[in-house]
PDB file of N, CA and C in Angstrom:
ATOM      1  N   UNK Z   1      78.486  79.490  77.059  1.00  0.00           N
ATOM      2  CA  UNK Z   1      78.942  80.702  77.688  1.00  0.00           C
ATOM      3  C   UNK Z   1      80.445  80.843  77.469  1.00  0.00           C
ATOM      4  N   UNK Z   2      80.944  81.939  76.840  1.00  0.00           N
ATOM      5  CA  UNK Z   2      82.345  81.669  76.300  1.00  0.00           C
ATOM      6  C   UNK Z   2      82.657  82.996  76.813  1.00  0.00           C
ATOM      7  N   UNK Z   3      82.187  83.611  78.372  1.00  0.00           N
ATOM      8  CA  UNK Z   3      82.985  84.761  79.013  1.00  0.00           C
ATOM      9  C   UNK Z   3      84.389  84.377  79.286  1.00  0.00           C
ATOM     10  N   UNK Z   4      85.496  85.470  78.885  1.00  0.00           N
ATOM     11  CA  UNK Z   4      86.998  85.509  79.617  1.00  0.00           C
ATOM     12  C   UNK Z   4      86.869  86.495  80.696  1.00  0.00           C
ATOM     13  N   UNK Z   5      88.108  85.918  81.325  1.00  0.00           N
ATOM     14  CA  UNK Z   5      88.228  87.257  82.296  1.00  0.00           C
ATOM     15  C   UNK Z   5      88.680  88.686  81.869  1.00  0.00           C
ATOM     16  N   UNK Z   6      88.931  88.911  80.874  1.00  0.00           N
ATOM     17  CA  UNK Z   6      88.792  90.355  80.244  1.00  0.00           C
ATOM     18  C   UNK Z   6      87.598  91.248  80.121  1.00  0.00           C
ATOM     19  N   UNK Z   7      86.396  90.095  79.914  1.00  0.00           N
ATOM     20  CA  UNK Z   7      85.286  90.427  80.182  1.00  0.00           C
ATOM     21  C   UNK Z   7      84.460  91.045  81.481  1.00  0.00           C
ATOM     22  N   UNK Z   8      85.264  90.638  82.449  1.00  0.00           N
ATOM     23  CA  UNK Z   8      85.325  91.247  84.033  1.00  0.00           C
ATOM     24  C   UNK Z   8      85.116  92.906  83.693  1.00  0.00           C
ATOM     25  N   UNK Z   9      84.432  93.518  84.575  1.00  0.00           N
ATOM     26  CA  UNK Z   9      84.530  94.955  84.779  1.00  0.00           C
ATOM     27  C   UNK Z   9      84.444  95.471  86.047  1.00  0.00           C
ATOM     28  N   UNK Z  10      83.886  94.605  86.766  1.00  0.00           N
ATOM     29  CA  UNK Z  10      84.317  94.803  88.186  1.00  0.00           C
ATOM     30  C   UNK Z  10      83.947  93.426  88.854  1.00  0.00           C
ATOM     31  N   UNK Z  11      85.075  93.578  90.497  1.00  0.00           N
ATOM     32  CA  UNK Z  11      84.972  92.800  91.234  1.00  0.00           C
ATOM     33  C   UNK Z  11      83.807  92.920  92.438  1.00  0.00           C
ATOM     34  N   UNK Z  12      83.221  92.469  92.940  1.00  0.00           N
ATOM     35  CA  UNK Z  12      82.266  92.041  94.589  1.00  0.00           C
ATOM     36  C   UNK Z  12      82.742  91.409  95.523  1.00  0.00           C
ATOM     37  N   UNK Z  13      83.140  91.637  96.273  1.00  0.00           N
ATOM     38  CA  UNK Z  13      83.026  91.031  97.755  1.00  0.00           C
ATOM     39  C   UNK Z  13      82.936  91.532  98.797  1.00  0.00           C
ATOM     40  N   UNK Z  14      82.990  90.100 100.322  1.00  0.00           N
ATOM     41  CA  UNK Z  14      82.079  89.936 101.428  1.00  0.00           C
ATOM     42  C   UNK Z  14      83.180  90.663 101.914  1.00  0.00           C
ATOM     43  N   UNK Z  15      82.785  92.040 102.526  1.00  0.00           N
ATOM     44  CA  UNK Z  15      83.351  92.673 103.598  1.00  0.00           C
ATOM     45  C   UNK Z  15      82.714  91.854 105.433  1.00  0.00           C
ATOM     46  N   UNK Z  16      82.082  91.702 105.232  1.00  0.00           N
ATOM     47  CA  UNK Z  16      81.347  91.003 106.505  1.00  0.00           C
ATOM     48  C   UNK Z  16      80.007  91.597 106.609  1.00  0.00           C
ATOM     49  N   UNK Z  17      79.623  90.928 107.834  1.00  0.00           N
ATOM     50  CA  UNK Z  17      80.360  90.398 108.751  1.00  0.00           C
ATOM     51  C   UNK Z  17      80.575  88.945 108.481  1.00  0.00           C
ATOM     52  N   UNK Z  18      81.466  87.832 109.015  1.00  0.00           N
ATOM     53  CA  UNK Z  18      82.050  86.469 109.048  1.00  0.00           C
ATOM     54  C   UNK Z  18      83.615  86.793 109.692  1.00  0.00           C
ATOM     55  N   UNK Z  19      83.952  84.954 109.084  1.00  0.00           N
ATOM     56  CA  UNK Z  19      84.906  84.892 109.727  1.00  0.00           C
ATOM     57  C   UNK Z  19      86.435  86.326 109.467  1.00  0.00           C
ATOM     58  N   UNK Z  20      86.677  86.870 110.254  1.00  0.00           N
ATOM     59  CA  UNK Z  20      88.366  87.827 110.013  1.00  0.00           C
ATOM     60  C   UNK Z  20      89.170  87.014 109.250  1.00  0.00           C
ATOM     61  N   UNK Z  21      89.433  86.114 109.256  1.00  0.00           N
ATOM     62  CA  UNK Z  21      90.110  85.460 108.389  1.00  0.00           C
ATOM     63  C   UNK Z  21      89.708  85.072 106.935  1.00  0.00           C
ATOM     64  N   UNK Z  22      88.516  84.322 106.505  1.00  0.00           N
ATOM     65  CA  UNK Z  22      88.139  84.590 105.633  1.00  0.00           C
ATOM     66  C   UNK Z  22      87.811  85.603 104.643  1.00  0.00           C
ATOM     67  N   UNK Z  23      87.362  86.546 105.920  1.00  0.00           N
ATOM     68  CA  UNK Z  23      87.528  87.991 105.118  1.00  0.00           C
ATOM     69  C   UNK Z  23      88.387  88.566 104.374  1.00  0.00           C
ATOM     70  N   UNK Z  24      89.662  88.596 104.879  1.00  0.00           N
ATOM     71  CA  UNK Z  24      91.279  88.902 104.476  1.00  0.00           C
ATOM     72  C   UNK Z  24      91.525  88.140 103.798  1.00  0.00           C
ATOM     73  N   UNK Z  25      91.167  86.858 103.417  1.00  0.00           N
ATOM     74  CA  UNK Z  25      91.417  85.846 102.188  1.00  0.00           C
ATOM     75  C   UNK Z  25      90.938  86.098 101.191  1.00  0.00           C
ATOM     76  N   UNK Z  26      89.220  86.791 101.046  1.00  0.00           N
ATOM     77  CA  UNK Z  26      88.684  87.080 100.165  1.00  0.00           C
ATOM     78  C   UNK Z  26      89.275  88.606  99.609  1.00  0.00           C
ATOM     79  N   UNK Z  27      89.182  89.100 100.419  1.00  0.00           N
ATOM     80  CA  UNK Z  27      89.750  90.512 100.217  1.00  0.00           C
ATOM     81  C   UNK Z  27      90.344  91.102  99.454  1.00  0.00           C
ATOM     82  N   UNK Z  28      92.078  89.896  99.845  1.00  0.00           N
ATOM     83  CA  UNK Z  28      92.873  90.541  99.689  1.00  0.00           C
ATOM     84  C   UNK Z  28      93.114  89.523  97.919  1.00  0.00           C
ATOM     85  N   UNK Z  29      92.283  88.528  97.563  1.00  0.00           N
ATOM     86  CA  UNK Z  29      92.269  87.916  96.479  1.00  0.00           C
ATOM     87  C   UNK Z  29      91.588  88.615  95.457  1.00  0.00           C
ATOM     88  N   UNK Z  30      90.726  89.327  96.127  1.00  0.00           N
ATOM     89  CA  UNK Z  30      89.361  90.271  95.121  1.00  0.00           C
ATOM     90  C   UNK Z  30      90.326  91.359  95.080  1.00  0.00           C
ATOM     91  N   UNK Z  31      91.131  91.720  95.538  1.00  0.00           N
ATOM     92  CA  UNK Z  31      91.930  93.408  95.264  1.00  0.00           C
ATOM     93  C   UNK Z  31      93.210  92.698  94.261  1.00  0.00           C
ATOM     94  N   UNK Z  32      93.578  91.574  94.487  1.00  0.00           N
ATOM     95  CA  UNK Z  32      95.108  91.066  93.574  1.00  0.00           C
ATOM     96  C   UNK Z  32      94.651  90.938  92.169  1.00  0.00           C
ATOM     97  N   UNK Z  33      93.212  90.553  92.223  1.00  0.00           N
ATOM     98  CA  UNK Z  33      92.509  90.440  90.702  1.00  0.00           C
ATOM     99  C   UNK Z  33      92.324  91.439  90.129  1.00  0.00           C
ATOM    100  N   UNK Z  34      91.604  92.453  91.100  1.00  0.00           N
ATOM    101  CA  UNK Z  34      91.196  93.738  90.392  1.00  0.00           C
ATOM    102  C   UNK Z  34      92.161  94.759  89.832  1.00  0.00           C
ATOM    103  N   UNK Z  35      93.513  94.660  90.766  1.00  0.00           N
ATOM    104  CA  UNK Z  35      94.412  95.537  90.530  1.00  0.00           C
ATOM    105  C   UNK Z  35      95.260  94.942  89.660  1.00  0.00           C
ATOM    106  N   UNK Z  36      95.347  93.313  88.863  1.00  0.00           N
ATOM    107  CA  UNK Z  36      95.613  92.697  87.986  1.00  0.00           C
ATOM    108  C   UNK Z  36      95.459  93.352  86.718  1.00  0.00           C
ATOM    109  N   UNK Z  37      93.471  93.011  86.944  1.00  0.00           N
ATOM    110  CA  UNK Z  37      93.066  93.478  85.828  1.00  0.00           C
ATOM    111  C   UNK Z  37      92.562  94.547  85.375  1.00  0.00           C
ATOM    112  N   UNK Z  38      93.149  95.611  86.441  1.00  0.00           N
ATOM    113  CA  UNK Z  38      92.851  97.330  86.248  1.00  0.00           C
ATOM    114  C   UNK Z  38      91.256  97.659  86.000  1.00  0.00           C
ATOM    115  N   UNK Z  39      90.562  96.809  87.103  1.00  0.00           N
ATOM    116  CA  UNK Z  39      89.241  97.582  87.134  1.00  0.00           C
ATOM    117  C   UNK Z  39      88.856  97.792  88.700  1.00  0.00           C
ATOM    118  N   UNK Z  40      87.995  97.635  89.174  1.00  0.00           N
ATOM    119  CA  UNK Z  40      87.222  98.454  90.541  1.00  0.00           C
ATOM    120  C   UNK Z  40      86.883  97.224  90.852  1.00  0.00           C
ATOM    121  N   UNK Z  41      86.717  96.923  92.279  1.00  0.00           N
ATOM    122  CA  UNK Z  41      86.846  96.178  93.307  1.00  0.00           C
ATOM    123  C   UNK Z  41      86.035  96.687  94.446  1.00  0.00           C
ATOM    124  N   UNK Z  42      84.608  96.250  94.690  1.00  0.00           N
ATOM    125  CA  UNK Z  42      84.089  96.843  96.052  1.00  0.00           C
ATOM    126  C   UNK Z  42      83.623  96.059  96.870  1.00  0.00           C
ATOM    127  N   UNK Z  43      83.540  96.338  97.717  1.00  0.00           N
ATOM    128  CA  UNK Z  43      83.125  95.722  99.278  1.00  0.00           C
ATOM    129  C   UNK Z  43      81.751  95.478  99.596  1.00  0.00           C
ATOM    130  N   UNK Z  44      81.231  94.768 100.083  1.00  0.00           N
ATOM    131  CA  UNK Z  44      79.730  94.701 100.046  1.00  0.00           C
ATOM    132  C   UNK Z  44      79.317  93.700 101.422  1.00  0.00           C
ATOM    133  N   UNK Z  45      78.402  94.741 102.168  1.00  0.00           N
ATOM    134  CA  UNK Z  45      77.879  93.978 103.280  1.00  0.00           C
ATOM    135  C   UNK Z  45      77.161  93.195 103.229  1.00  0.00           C
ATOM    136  N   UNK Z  46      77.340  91.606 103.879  1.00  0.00           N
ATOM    137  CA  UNK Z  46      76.164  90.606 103.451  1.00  0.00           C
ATOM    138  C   UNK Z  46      74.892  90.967 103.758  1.00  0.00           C
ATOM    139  N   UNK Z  47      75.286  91.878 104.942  1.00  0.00           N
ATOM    140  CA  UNK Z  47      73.550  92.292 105.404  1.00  0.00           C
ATOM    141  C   UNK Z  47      72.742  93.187 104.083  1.00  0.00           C
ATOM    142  N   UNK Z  48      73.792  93.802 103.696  1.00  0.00           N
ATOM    143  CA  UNK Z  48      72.922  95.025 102.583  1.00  0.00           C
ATOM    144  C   UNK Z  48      72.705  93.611 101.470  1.00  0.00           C
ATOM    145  N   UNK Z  49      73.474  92.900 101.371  1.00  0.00           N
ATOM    146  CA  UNK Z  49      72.892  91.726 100.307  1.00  0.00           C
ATOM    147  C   UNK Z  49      71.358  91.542 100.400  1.00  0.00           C
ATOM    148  N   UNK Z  50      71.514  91.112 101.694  1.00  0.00           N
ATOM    149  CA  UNK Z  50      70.430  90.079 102.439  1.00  0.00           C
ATOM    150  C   UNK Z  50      69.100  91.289 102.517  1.00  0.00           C
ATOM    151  N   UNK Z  51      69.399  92.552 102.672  1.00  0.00           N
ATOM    152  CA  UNK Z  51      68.105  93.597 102.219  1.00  0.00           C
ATOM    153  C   UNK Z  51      67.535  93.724 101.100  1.00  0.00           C
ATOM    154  N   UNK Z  52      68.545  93.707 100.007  1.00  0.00           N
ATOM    155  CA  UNK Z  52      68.684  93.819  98.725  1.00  0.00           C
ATOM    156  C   UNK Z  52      67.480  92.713  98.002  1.00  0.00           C
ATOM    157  N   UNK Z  53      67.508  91.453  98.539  1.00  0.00           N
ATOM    158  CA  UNK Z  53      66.808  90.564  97.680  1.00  0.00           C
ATOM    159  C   UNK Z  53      65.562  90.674  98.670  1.00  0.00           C
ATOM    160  N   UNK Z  54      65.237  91.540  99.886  1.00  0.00           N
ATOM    161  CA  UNK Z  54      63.842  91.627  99.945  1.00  0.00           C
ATOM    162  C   UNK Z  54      63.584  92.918 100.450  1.00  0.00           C
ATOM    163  N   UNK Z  55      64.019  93.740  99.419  1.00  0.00           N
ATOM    164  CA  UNK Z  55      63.982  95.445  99.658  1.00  0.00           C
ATOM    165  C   UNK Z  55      62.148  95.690  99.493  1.00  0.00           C
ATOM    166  N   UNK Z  56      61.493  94.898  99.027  1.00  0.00           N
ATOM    167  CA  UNK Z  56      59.721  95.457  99.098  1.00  0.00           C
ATOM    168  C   UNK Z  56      59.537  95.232 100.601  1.00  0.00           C
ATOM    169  N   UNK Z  57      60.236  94.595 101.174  1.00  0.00           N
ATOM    170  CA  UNK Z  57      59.364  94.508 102.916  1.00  0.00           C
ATOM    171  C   UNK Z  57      59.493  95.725 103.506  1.00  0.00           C
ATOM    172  N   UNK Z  58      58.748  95.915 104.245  1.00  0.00           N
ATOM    173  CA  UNK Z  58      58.615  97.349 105.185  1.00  0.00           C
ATOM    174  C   UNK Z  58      60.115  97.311 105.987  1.00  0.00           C
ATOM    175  N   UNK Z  59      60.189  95.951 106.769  1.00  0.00           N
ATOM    176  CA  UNK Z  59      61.446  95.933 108.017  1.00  0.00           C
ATOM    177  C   UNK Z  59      61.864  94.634 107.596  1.00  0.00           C
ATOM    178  N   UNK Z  60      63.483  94.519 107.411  1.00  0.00           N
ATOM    179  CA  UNK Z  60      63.928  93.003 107.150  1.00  0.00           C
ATOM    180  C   UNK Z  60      65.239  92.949 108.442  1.00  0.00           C
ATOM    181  N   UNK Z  61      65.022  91.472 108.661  1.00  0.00           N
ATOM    182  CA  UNK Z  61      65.811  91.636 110.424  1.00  0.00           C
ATOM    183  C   UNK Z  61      66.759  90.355 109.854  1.00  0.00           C
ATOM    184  N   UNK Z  62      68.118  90.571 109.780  1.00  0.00           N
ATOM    185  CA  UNK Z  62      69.107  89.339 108.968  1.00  0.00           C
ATOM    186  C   UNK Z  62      70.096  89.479 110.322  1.00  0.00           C
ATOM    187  N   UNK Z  63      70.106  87.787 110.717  1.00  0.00           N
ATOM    188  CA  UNK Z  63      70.581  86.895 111.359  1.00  0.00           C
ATOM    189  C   UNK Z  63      72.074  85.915 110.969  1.00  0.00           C
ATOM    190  N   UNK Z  64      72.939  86.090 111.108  1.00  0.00           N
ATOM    191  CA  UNK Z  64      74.232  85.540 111.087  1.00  0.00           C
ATOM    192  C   UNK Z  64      75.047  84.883 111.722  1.00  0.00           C
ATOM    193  N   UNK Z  65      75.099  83.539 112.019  1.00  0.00           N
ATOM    194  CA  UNK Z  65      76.088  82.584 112.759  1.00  0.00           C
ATOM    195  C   UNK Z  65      77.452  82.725 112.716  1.00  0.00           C
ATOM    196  N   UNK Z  66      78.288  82.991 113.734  1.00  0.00           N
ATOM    197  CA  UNK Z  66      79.594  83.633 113.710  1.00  0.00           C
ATOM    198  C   UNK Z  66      79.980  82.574 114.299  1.00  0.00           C
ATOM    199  N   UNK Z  67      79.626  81.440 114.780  1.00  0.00           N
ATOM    200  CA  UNK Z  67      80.060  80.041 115.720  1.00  0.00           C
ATOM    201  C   UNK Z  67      80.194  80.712 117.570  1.00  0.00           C
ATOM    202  N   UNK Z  68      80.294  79.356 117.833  1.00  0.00           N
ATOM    203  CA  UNK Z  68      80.242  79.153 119.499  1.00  0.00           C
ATOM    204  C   UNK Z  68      78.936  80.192 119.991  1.00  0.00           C
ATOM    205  N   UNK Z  69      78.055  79.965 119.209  1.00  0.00           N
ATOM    206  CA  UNK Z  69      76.694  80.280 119.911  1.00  0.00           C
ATOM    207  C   UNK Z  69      76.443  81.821 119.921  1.00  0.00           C
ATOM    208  N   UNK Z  70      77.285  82.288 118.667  1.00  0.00           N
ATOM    209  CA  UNK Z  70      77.182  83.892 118.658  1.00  0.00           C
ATOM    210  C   UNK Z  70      76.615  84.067 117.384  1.00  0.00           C
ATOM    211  N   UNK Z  71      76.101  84.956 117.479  1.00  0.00           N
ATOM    212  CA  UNK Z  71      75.180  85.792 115.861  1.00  0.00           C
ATOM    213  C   UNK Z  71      75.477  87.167 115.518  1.00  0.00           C
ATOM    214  N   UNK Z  72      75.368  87.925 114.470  1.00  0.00           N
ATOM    215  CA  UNK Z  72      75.518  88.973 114.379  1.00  0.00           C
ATOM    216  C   UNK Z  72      73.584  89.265 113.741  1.00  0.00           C
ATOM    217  N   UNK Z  73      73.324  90.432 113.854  1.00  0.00           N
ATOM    218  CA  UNK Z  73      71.849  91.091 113.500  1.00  0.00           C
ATOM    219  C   UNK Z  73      71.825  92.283 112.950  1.00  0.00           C
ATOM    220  N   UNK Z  74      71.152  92.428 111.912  1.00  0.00           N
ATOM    221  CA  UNK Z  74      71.396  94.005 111.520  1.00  0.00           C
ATOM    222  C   UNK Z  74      69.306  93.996 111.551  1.00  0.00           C
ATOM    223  N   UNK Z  75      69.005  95.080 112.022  1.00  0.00           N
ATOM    224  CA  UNK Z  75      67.357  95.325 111.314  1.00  0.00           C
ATOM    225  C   UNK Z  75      67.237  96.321 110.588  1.00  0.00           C
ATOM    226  N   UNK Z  76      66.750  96.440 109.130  1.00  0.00           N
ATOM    227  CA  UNK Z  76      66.560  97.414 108.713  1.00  0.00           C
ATOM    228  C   UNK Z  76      65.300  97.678 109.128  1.00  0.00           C
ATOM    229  N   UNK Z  77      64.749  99.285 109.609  1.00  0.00           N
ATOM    230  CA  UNK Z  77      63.206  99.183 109.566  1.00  0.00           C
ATOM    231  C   UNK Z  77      63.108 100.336 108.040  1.00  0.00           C
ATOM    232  N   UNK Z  78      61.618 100.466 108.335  1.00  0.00           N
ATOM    233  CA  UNK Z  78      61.134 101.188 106.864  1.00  0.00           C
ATOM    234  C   UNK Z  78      61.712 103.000 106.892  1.00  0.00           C
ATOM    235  N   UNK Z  79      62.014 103.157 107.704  1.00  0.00           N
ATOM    236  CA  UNK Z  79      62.338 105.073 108.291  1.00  0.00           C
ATOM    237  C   UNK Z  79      64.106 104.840 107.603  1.00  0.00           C
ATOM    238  N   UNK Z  80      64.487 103.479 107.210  1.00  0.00           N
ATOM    239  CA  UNK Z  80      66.085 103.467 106.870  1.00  0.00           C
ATOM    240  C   UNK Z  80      67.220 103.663 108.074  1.00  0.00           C
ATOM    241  N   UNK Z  81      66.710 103.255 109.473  1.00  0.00           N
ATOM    242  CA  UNK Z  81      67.935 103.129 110.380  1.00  0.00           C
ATOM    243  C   UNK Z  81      68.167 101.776 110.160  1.00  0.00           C
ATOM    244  N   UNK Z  82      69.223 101.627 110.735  1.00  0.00           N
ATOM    245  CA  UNK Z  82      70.112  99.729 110.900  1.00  0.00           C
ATOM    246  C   UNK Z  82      71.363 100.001 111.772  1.00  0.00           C
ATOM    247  N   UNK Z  83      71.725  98.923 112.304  1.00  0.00           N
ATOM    248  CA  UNK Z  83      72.432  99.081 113.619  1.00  0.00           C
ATOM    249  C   UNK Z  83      73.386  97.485 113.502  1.00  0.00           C
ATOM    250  N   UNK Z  84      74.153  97.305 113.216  1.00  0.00           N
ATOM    251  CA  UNK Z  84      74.842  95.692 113.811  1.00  0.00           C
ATOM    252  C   UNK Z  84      75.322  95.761 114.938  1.00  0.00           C
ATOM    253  N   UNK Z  85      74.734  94.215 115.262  1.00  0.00           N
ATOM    254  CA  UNK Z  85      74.412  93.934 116.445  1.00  0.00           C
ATOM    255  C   UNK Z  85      74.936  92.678 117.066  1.00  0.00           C
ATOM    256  N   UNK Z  86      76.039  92.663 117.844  1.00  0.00           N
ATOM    257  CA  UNK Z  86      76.479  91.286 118.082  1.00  0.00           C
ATOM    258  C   UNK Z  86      75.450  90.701 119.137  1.00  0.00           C
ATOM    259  N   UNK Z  87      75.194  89.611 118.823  1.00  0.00           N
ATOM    260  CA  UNK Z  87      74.575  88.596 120.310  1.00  0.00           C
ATOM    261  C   UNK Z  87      75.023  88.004 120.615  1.00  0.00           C
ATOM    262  N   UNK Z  88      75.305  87.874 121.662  1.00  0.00           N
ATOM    263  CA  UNK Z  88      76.321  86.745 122.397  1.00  0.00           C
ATOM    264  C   UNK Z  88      75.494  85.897 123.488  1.00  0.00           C
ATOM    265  N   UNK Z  89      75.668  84.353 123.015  1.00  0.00           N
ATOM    266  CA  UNK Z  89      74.473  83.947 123.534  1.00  0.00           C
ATOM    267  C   UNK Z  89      74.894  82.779 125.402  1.00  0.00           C
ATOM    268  N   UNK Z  90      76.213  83.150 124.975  1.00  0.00           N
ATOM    269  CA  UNK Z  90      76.867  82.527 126.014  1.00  0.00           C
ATOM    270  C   UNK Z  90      76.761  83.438 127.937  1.00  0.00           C
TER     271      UNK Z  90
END
């Protein structure tokens, strides 16, 4: 595999949900590259990830550990609503 990074045409990354900090690390590293290398840079929800690789199910319900016993939830059902959802289990 003899890709360069010229070969890049666009960037991906985790808008969230996760850690705020990590986020802004990734972020702001995925925009210094893109605007480096003068191409497009987009944002992408892990939840729409996490639909994405099982878009044939009718309803997919994605679960996220945020620490100290908290989760985030998004459900897609089949009609196309979704909602994030913090749980706080404390």
């Amino acid at each position: 595999n003899n890709l360069l990074i010229s070969d890049v045409e666009l960037i991906a990354v985790s808008c969230g949900p996760g850690s705020l900090t990590g986020i802004r690390v990734g972020l702001a590293v995925a925009k210094g590259l893109a605007n480096s290398l003068e191409i497009k840079c987009v944002g992408v929800s892990v939840f729409d990830v996490c639909r994405y690789f099982y878009f044939k199910k009718k309803s997919v319900i994605c679960l996220i550990s945020v620490g100290r016993n908290n989760y985030y939830q998004q459900i897609f059902s089949s009609d196309g609503d979704s909602e994030i959802e913090l749980i706080d289990q404390d």
